[in-house]
Short mmCIF file of C-alpha atoms (C1' of nucleotides) in Angstrom, two decimals:
data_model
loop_
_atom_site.label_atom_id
_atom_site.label_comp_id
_atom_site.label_asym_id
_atom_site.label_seq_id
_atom_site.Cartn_x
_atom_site.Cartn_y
_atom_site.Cartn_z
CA UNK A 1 -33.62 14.49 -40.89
CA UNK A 2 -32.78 11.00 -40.27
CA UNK A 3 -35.05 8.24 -39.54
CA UNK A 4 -34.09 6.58 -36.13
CA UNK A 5 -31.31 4.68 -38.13
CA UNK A 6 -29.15 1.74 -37.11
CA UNK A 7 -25.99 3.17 -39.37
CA UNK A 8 -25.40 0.79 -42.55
CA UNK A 9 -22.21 0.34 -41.44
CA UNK A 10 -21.03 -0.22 -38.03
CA UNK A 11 -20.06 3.03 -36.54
CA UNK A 12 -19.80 3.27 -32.86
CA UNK A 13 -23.20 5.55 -31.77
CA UNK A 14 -22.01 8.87 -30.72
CA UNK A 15 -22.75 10.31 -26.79
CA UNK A 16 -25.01 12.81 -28.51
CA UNK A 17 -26.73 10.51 -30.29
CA UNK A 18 -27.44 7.90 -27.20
CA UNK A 19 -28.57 11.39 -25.20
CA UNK A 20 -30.80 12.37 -27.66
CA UNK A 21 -32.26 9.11 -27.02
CA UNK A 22 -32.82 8.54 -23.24
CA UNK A 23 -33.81 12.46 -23.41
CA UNK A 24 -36.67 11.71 -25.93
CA UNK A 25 -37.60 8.65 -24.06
CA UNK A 26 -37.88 10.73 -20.84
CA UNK A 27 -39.93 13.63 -22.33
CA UNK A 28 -42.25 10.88 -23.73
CA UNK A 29 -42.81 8.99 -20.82
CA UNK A 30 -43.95 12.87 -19.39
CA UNK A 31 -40.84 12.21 -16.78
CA UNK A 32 -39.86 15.48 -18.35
CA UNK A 33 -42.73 17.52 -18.05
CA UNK A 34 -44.15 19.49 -20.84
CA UNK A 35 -43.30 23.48 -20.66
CA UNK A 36 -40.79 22.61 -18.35
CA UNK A 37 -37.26 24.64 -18.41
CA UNK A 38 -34.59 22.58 -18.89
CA UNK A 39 -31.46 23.90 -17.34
CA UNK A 40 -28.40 22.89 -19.22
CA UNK A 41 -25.92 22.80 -16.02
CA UNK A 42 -28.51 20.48 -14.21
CA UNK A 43 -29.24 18.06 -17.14
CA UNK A 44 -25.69 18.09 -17.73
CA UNK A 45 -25.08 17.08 -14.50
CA UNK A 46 -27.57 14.42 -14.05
CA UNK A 47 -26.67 12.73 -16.99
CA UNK A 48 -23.05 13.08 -17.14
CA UNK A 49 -22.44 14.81 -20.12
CA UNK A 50 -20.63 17.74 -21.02
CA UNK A 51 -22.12 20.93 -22.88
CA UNK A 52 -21.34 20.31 -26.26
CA UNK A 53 -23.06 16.75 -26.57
CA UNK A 54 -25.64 17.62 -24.64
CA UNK A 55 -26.72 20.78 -27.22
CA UNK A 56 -26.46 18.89 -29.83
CA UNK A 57 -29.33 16.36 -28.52
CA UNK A 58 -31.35 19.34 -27.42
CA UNK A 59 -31.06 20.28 -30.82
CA UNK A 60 -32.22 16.89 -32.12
CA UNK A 61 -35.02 17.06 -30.33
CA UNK A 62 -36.00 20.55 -31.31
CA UNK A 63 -36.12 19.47 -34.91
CA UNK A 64 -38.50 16.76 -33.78
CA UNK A 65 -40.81 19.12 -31.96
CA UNK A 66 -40.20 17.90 -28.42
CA UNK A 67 -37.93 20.44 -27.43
CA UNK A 68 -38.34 23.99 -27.49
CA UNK A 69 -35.03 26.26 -28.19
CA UNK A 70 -35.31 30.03 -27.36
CA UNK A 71 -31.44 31.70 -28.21
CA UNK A 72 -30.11 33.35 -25.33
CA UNK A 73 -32.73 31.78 -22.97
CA UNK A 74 -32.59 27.88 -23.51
CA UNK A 75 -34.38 24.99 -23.72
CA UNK A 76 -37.73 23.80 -22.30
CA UNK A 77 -39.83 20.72 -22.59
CA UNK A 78 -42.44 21.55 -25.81
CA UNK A 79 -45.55 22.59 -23.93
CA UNK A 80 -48.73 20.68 -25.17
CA UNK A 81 -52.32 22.14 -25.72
CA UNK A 82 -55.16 21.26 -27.30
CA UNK A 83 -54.36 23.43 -30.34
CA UNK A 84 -51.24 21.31 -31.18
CA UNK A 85 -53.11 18.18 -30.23
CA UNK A 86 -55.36 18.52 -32.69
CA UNK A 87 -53.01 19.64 -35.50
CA UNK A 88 -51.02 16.58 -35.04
CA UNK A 89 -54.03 14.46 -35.22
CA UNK A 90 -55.21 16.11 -38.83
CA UNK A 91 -51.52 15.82 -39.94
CA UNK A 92 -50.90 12.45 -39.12
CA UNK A 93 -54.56 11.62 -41.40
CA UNK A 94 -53.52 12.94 -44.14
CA UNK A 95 -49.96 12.30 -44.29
CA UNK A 96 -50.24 8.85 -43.54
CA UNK A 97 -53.06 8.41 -45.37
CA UNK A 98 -51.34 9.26 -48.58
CA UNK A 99 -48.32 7.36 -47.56
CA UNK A 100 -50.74 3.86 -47.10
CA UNK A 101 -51.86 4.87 -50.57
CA UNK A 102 -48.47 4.40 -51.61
CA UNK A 103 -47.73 1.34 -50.43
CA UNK A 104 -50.37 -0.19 -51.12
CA UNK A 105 -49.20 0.83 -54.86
CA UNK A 106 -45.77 -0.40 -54.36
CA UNK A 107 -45.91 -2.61 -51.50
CA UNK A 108 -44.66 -6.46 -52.28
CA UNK A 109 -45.08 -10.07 -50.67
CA UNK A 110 -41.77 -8.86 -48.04
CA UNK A 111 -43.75 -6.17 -47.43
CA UNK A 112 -46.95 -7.48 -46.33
CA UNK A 113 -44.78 -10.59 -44.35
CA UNK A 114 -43.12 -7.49 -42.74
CA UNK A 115 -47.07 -6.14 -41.57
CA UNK A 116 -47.91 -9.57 -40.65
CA UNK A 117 -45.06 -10.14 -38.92
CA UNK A 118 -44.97 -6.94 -37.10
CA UNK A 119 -48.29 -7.21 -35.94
CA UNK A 120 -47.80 -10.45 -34.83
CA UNK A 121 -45.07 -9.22 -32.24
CA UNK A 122 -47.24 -6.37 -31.04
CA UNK A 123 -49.92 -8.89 -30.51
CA UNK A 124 -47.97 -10.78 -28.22
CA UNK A 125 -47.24 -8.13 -25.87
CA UNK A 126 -49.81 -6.38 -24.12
CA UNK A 127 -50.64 -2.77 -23.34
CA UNK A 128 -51.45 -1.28 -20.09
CA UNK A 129 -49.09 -4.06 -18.54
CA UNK A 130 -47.77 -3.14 -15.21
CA UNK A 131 -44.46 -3.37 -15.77
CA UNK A 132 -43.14 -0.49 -17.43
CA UNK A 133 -40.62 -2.90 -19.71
CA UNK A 134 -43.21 -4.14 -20.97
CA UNK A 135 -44.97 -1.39 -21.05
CA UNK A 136 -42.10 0.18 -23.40
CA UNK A 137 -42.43 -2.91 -25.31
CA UNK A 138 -45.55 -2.82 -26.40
CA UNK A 139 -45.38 1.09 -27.26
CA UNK A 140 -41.88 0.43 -29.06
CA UNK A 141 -43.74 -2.52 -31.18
CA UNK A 142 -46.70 -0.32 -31.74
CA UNK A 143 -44.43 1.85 -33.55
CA UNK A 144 -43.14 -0.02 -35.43
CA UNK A 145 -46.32 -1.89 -36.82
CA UNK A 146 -47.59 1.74 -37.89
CA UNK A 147 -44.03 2.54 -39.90
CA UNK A 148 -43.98 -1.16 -41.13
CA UNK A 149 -47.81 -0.43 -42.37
CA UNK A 150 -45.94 2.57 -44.74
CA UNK A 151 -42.44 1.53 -45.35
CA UNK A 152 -42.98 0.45 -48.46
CA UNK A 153 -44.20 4.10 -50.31
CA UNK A 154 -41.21 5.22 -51.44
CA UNK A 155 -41.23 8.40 -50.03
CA UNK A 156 -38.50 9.11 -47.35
CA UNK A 157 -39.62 12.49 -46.27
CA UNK A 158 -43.08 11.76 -45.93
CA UNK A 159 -42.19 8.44 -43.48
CA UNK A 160 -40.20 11.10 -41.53
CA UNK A 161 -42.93 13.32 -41.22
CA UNK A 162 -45.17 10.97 -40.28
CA UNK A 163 -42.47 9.34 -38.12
CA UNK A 164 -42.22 12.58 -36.39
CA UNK A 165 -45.65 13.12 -35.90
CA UNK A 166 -46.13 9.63 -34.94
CA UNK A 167 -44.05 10.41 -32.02
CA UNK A 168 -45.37 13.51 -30.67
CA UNK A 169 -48.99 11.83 -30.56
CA UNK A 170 -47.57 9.25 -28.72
CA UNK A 171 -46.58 11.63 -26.18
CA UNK A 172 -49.73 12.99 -25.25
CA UNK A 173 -51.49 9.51 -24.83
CA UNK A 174 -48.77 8.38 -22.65
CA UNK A 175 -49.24 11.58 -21.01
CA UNK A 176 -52.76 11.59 -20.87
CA UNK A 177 -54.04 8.21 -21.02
CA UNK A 178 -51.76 6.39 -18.60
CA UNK A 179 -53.43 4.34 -16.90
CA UNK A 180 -56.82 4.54 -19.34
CA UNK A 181 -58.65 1.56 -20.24
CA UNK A 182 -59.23 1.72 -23.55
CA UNK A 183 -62.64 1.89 -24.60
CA UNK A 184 -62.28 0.06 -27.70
CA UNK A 185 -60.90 -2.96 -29.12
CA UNK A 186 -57.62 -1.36 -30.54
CA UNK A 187 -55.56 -4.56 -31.33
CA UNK A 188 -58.99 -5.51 -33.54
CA UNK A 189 -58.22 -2.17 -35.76
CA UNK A 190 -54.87 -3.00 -36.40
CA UNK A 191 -55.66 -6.37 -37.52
CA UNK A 192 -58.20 -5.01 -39.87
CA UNK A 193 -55.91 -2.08 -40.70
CA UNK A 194 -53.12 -4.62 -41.43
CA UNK A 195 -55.96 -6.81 -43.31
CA UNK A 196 -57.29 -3.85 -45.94
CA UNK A 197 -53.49 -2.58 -46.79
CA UNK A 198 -52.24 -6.01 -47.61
CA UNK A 199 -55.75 -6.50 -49.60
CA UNK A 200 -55.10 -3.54 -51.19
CA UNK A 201 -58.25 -1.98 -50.57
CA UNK A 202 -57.08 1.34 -50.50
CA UNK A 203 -60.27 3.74 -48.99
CA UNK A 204 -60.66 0.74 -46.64
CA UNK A 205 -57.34 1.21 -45.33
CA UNK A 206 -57.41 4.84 -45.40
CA UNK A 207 -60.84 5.56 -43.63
CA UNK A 208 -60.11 2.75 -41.15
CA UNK A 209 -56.35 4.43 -40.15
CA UNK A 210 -58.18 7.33 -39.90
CA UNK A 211 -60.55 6.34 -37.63
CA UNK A 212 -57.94 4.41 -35.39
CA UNK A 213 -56.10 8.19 -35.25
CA UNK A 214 -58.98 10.08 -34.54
CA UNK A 215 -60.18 8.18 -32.08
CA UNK A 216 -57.50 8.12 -30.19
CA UNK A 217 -57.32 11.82 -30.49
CA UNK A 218 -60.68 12.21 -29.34
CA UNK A 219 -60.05 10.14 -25.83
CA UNK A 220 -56.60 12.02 -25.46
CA UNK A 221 -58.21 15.66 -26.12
CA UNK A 222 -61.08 14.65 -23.26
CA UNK A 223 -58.47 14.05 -21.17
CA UNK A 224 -56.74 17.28 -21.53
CA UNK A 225 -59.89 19.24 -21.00
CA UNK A 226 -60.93 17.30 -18.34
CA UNK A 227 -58.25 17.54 -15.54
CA UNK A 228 -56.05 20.31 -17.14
CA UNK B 1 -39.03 23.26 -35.52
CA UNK B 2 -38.66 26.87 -35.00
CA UNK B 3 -39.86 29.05 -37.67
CA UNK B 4 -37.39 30.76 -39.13
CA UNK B 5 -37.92 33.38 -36.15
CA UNK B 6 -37.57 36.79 -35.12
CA UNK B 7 -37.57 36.40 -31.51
CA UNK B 8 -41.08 37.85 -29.84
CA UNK B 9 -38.71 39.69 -27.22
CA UNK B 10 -35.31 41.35 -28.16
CA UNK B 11 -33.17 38.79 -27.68
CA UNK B 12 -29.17 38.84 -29.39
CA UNK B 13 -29.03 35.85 -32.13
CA UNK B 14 -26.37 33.41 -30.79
CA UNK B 15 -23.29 32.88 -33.29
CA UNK B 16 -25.17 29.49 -33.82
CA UNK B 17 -28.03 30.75 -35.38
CA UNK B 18 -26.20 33.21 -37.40
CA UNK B 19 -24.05 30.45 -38.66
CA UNK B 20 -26.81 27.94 -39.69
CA UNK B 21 -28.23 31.22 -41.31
CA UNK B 22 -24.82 31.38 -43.67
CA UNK B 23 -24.42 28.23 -43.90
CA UNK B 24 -28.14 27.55 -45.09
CA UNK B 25 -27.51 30.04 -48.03
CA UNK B 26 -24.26 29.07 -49.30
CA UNK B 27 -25.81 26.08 -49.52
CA UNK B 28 -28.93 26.68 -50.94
CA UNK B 29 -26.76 28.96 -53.84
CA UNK B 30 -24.59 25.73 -54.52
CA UNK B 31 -22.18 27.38 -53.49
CA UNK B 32 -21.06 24.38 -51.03
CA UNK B 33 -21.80 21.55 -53.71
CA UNK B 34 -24.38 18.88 -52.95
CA UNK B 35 -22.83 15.77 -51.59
CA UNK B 36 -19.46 17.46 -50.56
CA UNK B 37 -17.82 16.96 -47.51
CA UNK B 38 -18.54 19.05 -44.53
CA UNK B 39 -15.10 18.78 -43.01
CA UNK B 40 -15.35 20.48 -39.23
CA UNK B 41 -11.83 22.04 -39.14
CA UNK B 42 -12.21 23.56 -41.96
CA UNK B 43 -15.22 25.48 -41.75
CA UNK B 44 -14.53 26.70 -38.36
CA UNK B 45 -11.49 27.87 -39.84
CA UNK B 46 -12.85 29.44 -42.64
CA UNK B 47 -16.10 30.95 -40.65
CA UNK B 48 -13.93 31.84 -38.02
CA UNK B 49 -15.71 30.13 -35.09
CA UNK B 50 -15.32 26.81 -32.72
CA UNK B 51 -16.91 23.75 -32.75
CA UNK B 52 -19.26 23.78 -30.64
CA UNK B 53 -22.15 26.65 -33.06
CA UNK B 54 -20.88 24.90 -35.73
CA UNK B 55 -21.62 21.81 -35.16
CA UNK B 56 -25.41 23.22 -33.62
CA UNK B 57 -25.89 24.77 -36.84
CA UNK B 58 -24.65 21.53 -38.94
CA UNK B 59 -27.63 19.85 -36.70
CA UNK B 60 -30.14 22.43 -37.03
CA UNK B 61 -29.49 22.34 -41.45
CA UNK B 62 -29.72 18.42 -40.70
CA UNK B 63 -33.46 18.58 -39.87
CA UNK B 64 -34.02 21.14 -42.48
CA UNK B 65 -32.77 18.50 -45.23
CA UNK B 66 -29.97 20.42 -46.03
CA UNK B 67 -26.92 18.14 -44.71
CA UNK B 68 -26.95 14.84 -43.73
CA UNK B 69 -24.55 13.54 -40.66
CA UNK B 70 -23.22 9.72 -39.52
CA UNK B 71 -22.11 9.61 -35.79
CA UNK B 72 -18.54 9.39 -36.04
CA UNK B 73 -18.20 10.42 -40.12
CA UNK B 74 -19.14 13.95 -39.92
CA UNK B 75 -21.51 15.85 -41.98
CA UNK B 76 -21.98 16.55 -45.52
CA UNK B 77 -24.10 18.92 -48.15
CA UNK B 78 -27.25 16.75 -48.59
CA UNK B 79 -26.90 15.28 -52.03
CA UNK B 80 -29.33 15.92 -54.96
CA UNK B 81 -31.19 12.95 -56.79
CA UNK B 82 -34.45 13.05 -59.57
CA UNK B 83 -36.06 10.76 -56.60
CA UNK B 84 -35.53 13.07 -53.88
CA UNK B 85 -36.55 15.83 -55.71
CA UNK B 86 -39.99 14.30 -58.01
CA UNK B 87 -40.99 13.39 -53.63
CA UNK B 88 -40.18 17.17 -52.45
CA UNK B 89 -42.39 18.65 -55.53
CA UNK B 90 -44.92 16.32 -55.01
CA UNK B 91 -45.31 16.95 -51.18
CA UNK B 92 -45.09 20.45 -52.23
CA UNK B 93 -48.34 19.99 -54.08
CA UNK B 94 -49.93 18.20 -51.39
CA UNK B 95 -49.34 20.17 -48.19
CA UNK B 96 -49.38 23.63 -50.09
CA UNK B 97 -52.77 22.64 -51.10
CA UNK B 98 -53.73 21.48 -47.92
CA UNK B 99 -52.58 24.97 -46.03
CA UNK B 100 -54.28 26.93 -49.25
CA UNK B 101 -57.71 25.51 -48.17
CA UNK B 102 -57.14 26.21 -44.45
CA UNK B 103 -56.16 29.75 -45.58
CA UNK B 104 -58.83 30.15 -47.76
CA UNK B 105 -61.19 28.88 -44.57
CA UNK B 106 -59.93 31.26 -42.07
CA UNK B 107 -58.07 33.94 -43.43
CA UNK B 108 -59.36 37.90 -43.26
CA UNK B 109 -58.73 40.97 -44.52
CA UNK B 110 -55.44 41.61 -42.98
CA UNK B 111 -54.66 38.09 -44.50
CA UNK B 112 -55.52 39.18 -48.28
CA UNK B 113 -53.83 43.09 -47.25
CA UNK B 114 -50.72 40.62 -46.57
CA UNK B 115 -50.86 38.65 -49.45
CA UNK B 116 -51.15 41.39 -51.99
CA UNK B 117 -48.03 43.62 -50.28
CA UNK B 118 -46.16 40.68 -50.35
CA UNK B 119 -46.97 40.22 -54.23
CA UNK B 120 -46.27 44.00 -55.13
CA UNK B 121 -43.14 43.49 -53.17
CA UNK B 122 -42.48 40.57 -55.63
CA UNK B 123 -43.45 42.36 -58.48
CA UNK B 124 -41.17 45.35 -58.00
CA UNK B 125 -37.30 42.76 -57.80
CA UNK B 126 -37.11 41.30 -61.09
CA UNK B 127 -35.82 37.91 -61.34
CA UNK B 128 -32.55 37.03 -62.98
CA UNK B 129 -31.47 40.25 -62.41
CA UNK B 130 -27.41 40.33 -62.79
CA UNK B 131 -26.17 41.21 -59.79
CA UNK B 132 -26.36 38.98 -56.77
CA UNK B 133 -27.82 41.33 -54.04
CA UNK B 134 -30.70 42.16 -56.23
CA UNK B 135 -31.10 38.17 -57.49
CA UNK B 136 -31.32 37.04 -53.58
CA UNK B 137 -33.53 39.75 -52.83
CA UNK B 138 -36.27 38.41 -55.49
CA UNK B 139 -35.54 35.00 -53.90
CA UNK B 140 -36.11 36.85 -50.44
CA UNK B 141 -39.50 38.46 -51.71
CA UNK B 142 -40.50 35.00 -53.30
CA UNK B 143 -40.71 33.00 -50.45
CA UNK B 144 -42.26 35.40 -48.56
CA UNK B 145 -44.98 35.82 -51.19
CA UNK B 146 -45.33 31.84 -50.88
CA UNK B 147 -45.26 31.75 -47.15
CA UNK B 148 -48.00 34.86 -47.65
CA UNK B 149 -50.49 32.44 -48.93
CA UNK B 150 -50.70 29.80 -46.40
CA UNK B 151 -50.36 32.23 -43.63
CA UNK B 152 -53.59 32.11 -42.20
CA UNK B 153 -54.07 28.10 -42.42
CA UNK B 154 -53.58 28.14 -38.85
CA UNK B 155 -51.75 25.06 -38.82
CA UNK B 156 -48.19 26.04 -37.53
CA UNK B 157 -46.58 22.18 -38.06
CA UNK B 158 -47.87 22.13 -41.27
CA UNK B 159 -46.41 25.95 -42.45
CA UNK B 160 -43.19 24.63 -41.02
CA UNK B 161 -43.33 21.75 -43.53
CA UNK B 162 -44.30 23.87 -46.22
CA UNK B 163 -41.09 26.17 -45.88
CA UNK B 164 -38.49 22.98 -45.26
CA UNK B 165 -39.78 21.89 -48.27
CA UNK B 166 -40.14 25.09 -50.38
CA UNK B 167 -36.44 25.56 -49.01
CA UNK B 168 -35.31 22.18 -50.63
CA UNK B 169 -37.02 22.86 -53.51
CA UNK B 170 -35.22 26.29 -53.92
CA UNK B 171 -32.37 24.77 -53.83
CA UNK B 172 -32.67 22.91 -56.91
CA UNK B 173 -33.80 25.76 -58.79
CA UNK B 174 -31.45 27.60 -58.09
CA UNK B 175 -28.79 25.13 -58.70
CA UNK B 176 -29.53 23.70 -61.75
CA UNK B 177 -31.82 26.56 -63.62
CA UNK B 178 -29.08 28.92 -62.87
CA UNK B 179 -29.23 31.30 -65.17
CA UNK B 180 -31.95 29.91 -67.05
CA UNK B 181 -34.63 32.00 -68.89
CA UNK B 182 -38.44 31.22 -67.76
CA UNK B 183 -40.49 29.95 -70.54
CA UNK B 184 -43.56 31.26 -68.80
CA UNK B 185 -45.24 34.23 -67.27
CA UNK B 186 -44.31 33.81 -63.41
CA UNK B 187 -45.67 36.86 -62.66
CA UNK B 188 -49.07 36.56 -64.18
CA UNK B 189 -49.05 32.66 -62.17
CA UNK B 190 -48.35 34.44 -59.27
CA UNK B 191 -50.71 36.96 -59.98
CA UNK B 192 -53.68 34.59 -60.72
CA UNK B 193 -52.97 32.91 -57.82
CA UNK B 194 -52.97 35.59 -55.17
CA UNK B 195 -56.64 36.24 -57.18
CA UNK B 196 -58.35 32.60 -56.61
CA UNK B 197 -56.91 32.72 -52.76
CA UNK B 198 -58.47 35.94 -51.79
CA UNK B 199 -61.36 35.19 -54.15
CA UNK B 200 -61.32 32.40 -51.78
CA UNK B 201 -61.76 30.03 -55.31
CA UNK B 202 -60.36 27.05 -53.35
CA UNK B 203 -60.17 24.38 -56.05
CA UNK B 204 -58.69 26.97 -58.78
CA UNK B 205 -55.87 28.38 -56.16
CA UNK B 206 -55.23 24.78 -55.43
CA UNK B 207 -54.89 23.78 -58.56
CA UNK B 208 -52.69 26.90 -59.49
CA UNK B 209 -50.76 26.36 -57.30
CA UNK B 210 -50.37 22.93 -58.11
CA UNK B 211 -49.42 23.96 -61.98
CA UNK B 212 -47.33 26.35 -60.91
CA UNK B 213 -44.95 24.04 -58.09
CA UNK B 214 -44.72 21.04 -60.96
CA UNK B 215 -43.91 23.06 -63.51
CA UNK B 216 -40.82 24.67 -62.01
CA UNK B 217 -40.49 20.50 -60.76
CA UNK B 218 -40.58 19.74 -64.61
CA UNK B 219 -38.00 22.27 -65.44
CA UNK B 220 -35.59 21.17 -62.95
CA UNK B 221 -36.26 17.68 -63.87
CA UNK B 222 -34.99 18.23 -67.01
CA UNK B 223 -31.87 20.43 -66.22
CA UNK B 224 -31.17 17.52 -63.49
CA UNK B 225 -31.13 14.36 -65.88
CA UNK B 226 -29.65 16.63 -69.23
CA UNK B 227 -26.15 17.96 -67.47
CA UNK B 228 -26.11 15.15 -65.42
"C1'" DC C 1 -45.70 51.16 -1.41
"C1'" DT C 2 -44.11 51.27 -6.23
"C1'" DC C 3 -40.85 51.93 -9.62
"C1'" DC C 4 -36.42 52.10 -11.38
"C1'" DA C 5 -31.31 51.13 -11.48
"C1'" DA C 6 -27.40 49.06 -10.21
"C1'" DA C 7 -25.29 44.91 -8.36
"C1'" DT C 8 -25.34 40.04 -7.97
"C1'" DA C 9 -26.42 35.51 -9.14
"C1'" DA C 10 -27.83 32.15 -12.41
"C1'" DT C 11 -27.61 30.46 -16.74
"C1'" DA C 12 -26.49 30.10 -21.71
"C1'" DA C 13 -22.97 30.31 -25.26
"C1'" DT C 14 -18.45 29.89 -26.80
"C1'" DC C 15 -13.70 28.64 -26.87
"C1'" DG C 16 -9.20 25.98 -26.93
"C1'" DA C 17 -7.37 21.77 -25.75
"C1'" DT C 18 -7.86 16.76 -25.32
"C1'" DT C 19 -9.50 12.24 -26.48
"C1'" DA C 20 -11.63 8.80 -29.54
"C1'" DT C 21 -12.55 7.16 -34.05
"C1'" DT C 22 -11.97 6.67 -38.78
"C1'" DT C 23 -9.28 7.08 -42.85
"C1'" DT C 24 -5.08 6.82 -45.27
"C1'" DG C 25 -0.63 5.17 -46.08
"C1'" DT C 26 3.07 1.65 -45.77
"C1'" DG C 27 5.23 -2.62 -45.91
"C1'" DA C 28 5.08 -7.54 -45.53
"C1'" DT C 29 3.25 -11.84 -47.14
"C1'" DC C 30 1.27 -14.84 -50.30
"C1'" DG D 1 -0.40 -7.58 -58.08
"C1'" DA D 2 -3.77 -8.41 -54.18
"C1'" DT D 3 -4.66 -8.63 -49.35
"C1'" DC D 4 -3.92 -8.05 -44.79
"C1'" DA D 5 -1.87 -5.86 -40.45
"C1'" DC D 6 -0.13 -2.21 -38.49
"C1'" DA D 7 1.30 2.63 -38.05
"C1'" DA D 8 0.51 7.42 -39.03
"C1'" DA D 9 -2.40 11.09 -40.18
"C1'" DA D 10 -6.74 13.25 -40.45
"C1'" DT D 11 -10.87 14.10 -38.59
"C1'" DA D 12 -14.84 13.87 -35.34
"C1'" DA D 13 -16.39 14.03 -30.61
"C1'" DT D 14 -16.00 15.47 -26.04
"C1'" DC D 15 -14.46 17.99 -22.12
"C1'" DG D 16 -13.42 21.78 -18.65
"C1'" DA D 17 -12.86 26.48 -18.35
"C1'" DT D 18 -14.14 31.14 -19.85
"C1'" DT D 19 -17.11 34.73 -21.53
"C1'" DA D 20 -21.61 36.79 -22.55
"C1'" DT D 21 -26.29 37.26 -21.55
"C1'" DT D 22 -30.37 37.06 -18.89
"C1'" DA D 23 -32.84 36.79 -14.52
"C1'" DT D 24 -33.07 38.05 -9.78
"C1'" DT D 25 -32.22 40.68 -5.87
"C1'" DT D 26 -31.31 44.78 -3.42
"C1'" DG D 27 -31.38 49.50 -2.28
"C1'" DG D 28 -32.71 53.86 -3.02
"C1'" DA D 29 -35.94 57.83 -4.90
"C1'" DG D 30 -40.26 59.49 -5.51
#
DNA sequence: CTCCAAATAATAATCGATTATTTTGTGATC
DNA sequence: GATCACAAAATAATCGATTATTATTTGGAG
C-alpha cells in the first residue's frame, strides 16, 4: 500500500525493498517477459538474494499487478492482453480524472510551481533517446509530472491507485511502442494539460487527460493486435 | 492482486495464505487494535509458524490496507483516522457505482439468479446475532451479496478495488458500531437494491447504493469522532 | 500406440539459526 | 535536570538447509 516512499526518516532501504525495485524495473522494460515463469532458485541466483527477500518482492509486485502468484506453483511475469489493456486505460480516466478534480479544488501556488516545475524537467529530456539512461529519464520524469499533476487531492488511496495503474500502462507502451514515433505532439498535451489544471478549468483538464490516455491506449492496443 | 481465490485447479493453500487469511480477520474484528505494533517474534510465536509466511502474509495485508510496514521498523495494524475513512466511503461510492453500471450493461440471467441467492442467503443470518460464528457468517453472506452486484461489470481491476475497499470499510464498522443497533431497514436497502440492478434501473441502483455506503460512512463517522 | 502409475527430478515453501539495525537503558558531562 | 555517547537489549532482515509439493519421465499394461 505504500506509495514509492523515500522513508521520513532515514532508515537504511531493506534488500527486499531494493529487489522489488530492479525486479519492477526489469518487468517494465519487458526484460522480463510477460507470462513468463519466474523460477525462484534461478532469480535467486542471478540476483544474489536469498529466498526470503526475494518472496517478499515477488509479493510486492503481486500487489501491484505485475506479478502473478499461484500457491504451490509460483510466480510468473503478469501476462498482458488486450482485455487488461483496455481496463487499465478506462481506470486510469476515471480515477485520475476525479483525482485532477480534486486538486484543482485544493491545489495551491506550491502546487502549481511543483506542475511547472515538473514539467519543466521532463521537457528537458527527451523521449525515444538512444540511450537507455536517458531513456529511463525521461520515463522516470514522465511519471512524475502525471503524480505531480494530482498530488495535491487529498486522497492517498486514490494517488495509489492511480499510481498503480499508472505503472502497468507504462508497461505495455514500453513494451509495445519501443521504438514508435509518436504520432502526435505529446509534450504539447502536457503543457496544455499542465496549463488547464493550474487554470483551474476543470472539464478542460479532465477531457484533455483523457484524451492524452486514450490515445495512447489506442496506438498501444494497435500494436498488440498487430504483431501479437 | 489476486482475488481472494479458490484456486481454478486443486492446489493445497500454503501456510502463507492461510495466515494472511487469520491474520486479515483478527484484524478486521479489532481484535489486533489499529495502530498496534506488529512485533514478528511474537506472532510467529503465538501463530505457531516462522518468519518467512509471516512476513508474506504481513506483505500481502500491506497492499490490502490493512498494515502498514517501514524497512527496518517492522509492521503494524494500519491505523484508523475520520480522513482515511470519509476517502474509503467516498471511493466506495465512486467505483461501486462505476462496476453497478458495467453490471447493469452486461450482466444476464445467471447474473440476476446470482444476485438474488446471494440476497436470500443474506436474508436468512440475521445481523447482530449474539454469538460470534453466526455474527461472521452474516458478515460472510454480506460481502458476498455486495461482491454479487458488481459481478458481471467485467472489469476484474476494478472488482478487486471494490473488495480492498469494502474490506477497509468493514473494518470500521465493525470496530466502532460494535454492537450497535441499525436505525434503518438494511434489509429492505438491500432489497431495493438487488431490484433497480436486475431491473437494470442504473441511476436508481447507483444512487442506492450510494445512500446506502454513506450512510453506514455517517454512522461510523459519528461513533469515530464521539468515543474518540 | 495410448493410457496410467510409480519413480525421479525440479521447484516451491518452510524452518531454525545468524546477522544487521533500531530501540532502550545507563552513566557521564555540562 | 538535560543532553550526549556508548553499551545492552530487542527486534527486523537475511541466509542456508530441509521439507513438501508439483512437474516430468519412465516403464509397463491394455
Amino acid at each position: 500500500m505504500s506509495l514509492r516512499e523515500t522513508p521520513a526518516s532515514p532508515s537504511a532501504a531493506t534488500l527486499s525493498t531494493t529487489l522489488a525495485e530492479r525486479l519492477r524495473s526489469a518487468i517494465m522494460r519487458g526484460e522480463l517477459v510477460p507470462g513468463s515463469k519466474l523460477v525462484l532458485d534461478r532469480i535467486r541466483a542471478s540476483y544474489g538474494v536469498s529466498l526470503s527477500p526475494l518472496r517478499e518482492a515477488l509479493w510486492r509486485l503481486e500487489s501491484e499487478g505485475l506479478v502473478q502468484a499461484e500457491d504451490q506453483r509460483g510466480y510468473r511475469v503478469a501476462p498482458v492482453s488486450a482485455d487488461n489493456l483496455a481496463e487499465v486505460i478506462r481506470l486510469r480516466v476515471e480515477l485520475e480524472g476525479m483525482a485532477a478534480r480534486e486538486a484543482i479544488l485544493h491545489g495551491d501556488a506550491a502546487w502549481e510551481g511543483r506542475i511547472l516545475s515538473s514539467l519543466h524537467q521532463l521537457n528537458r529530456s527527451r523521449r525515444g533517446q538512444r540511450s537507455p539512461e536517458e531513456q529511463e529519464e525521461w520515463e522516470q520524469r514522465h511519471r512524475a509530472f502525471h503524480a505531480e499533476l494530482i498530488s495535491a487531492c487529498r486522497m492517498p488511496l486514490l494517488q495509489q491507485f492511480c499510481e498503480t495503474l499508472h505503472d502497468q500502462s507504462d508497461r505495455y507502451r514500453r513494451i509495445f511502442l519501443k521504438d514508435h514515433e509518436p504520432d502526435r505532439d505529446v509534450p504539447a498535451e502536457h503543457a496544455a494539460i499542465a496549463d488547464a489544471m493550474i487554470g483551474r478549468r476543470a472539464d478542460d483538464a479532465a477531457r484533455m487527460l483523457r484524451d492524452h490516455i486514450e490515445r495512447t491506449g489506442r496506438n498501444i492496443q494497435a500494436a498488440l493486435r498487430g504483431p501479437g
